[in-house]
mmCIF file of C-alpha atoms in Angstrom:
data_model
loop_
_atom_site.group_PDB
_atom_site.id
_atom_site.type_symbol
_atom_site.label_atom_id
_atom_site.label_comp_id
_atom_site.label_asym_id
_atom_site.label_seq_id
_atom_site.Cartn_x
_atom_site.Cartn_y
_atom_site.Cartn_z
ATOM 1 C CA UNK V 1 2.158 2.362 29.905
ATOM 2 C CA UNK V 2 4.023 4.448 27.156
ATOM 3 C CA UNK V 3 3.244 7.118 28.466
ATOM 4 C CA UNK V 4 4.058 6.497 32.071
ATOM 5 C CA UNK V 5 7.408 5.805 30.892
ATOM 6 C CA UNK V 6 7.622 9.202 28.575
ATOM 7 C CA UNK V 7 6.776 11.022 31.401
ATOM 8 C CA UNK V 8 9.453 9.311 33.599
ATOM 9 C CA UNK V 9 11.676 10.322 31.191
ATOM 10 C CA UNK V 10 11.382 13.744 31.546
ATOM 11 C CA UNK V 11 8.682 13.857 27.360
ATOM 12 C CA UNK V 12 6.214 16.511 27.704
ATOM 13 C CA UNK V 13 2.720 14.694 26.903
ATOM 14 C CA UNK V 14 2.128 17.598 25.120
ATOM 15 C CA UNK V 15 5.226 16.730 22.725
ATOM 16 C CA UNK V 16 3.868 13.172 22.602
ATOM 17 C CA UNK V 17 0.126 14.393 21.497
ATOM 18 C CA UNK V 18 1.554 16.748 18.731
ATOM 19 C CA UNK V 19 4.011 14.045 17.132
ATOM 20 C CA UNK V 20 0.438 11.624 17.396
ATOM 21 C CA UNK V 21 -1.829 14.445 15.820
ATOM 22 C CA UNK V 22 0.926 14.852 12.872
ATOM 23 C CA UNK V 23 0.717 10.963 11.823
ATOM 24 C CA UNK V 24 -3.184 11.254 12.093
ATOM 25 C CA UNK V 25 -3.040 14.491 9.695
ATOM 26 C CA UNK V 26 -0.305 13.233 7.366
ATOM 27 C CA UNK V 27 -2.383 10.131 6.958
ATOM 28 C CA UNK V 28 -5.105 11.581 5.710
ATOM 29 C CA UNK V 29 -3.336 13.946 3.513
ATOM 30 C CA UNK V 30 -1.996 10.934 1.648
ATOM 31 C CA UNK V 31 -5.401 9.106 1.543
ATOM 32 C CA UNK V 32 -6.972 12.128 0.014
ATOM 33 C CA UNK V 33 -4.459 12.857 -2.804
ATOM 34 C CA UNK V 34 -5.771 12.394 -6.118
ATOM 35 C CA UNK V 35 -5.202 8.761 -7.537
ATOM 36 C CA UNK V 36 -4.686 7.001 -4.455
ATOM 37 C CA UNK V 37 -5.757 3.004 -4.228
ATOM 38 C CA UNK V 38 -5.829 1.860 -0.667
ATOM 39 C CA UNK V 39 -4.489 -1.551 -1.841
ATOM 40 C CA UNK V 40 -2.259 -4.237 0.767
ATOM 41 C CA UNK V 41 1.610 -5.025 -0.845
ATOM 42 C CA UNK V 42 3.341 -8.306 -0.741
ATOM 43 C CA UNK V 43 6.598 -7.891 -1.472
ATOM 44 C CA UNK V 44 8.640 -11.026 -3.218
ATOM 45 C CA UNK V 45 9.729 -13.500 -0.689
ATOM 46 C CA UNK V 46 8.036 -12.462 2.534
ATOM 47 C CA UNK V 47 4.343 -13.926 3.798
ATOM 48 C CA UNK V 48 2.435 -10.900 4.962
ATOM 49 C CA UNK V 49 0.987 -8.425 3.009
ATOM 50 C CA UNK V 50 0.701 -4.788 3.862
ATOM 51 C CA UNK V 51 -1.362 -2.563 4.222
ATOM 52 C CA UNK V 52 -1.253 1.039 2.910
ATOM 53 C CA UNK V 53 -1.799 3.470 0.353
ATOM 54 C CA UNK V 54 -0.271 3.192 -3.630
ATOM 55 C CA UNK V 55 -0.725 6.008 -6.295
ATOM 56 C CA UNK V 56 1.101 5.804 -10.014
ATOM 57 C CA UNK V 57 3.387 8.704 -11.037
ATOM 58 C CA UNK V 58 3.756 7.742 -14.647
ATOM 59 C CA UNK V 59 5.077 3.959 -15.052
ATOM 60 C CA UNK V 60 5.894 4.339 -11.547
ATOM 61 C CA UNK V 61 4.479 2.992 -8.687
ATOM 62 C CA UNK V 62 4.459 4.966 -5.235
ATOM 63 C CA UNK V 63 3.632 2.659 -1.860
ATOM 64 C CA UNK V 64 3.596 4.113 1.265
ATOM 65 C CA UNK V 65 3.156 1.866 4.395
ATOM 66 C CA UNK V 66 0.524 2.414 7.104
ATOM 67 C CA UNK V 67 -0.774 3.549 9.833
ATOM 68 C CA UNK V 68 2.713 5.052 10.702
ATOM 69 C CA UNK V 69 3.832 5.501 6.586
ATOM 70 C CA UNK V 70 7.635 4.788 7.630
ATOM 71 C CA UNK V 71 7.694 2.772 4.448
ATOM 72 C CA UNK V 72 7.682 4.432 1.209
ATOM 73 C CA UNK V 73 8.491 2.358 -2.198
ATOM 74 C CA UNK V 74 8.765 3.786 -5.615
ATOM 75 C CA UNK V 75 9.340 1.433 -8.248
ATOM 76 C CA UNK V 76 9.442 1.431 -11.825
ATOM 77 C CA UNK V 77 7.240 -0.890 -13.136
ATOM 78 C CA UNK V 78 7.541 -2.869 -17.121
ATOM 79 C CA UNK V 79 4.539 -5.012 -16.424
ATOM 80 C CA UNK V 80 1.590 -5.817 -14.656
ATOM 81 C CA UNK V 81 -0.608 -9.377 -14.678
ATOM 82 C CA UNK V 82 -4.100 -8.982 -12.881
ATOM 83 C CA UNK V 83 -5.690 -12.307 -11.672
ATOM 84 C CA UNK V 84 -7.936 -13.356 -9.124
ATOM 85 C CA UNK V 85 -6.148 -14.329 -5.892
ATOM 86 C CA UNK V 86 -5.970 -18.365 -4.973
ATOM 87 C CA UNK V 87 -7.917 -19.934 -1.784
ATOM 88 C CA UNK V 88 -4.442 -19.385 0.319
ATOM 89 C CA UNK V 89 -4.231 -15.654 -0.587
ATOM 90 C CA UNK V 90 -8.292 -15.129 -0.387
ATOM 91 C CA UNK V 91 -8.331 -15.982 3.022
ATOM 92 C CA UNK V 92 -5.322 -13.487 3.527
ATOM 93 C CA UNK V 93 -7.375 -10.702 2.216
ATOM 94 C CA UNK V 94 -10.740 -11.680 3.716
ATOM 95 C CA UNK V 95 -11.572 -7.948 4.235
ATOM 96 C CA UNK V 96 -11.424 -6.661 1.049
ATOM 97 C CA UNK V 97 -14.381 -6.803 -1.278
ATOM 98 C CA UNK V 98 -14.170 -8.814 -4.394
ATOM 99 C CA UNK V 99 -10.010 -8.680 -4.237
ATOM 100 C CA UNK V 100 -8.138 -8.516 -6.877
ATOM 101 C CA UNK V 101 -4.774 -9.515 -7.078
ATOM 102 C CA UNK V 102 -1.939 -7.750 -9.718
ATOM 103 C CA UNK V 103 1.375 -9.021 -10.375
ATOM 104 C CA UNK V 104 4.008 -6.036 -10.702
ATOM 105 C CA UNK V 105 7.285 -6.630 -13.000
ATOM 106 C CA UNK V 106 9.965 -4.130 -11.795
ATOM 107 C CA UNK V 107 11.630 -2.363 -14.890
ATOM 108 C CA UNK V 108 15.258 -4.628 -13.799
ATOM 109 C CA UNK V 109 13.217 -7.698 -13.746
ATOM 110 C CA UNK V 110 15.163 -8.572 -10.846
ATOM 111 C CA UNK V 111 12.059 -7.839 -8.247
ATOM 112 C CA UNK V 112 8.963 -8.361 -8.682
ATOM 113 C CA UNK V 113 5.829 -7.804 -6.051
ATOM 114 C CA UNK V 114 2.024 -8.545 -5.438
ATOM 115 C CA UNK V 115 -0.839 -5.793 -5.131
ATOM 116 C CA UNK V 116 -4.166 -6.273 -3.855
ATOM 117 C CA UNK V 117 -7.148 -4.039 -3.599
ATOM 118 C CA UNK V 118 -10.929 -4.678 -3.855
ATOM 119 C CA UNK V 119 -12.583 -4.834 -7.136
ATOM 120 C CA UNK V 120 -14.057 -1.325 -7.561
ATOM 121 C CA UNK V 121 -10.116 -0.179 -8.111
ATOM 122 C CA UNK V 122 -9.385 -2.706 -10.447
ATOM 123 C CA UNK V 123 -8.521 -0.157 -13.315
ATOM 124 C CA UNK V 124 -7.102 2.080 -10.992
ATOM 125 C CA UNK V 125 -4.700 -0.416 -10.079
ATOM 126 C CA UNK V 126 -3.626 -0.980 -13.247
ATOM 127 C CA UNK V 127 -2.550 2.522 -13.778
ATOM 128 C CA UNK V 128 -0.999 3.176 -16.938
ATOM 129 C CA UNK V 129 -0.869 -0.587 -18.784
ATOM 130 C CA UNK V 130 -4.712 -0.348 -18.308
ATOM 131 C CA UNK V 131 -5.474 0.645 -21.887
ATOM 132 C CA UNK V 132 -3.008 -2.615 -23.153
ATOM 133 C CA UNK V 133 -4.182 -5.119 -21.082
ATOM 134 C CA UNK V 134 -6.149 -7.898 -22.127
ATOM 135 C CA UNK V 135 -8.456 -9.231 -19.638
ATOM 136 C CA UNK V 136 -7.766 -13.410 -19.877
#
């Protein structure tokens, strides 16, 4: 249906399949970059988490949104909780394997946010506060 409409418009599909192709390439660039945590983000006062791809520069953490990446979130983080995730938030993140849920103190303490991955990444998640954290 897009499409039809693109092409009523007067879009080369050719135009269309490029700007597609790009997405599909700069997605995988990102997923490949060294230190990346596929990991779903729920940020302080909404319900959904999302789904995309985190690395840590430093103490700060870099979140870009998928499939489309429009979001990108850096934030400089002064602390980080890891926990298991409750019944509710289990059920949210059914498809991940053994989740693991981290708490993320911004360096302002005014926002704070929830990270998710599967088990396997749990020190990679942690980043750099994963040689002072005491497991509880």
């Amino acid at each position: 249906m897009i499409w039809a409409i693109l092409a009523l418009l007067g879009v080369p599909l050719w135009l269309c399949a490029i700007a597609i192709l790009t997405l599909i390439l700069r997605n995988r660039a990102i997923r490949n970059r060294p230190g990346n945590i596929p990991v779903r983000v729920q940020r302080s006062g909404a319900k959904r988490w999302t789904r995309g791809n985190g690395v840590w520069v430093h103490d700060v953490f870099a979140f870009r949104g998928s499939p489309a990446m429009w979001s990108e979130v850096l934030s400089l983080v002064s602390q980080v909780d890891l926990r298991a995730p409750g019944e509710a938030e289990a059920h949210k993140l059914r498809h991940l394997d053994d989740p693991v849920v981290a708490s993320f103190t911004c360096e302002d303490a005014s926002d704070s946010f929830q990270v998710a991955t599967t088990g396997t990444n749990r020190r990679a998640l942690l980043g750099p506060y994963a040689r002072t954290f005491k497991a509880r």
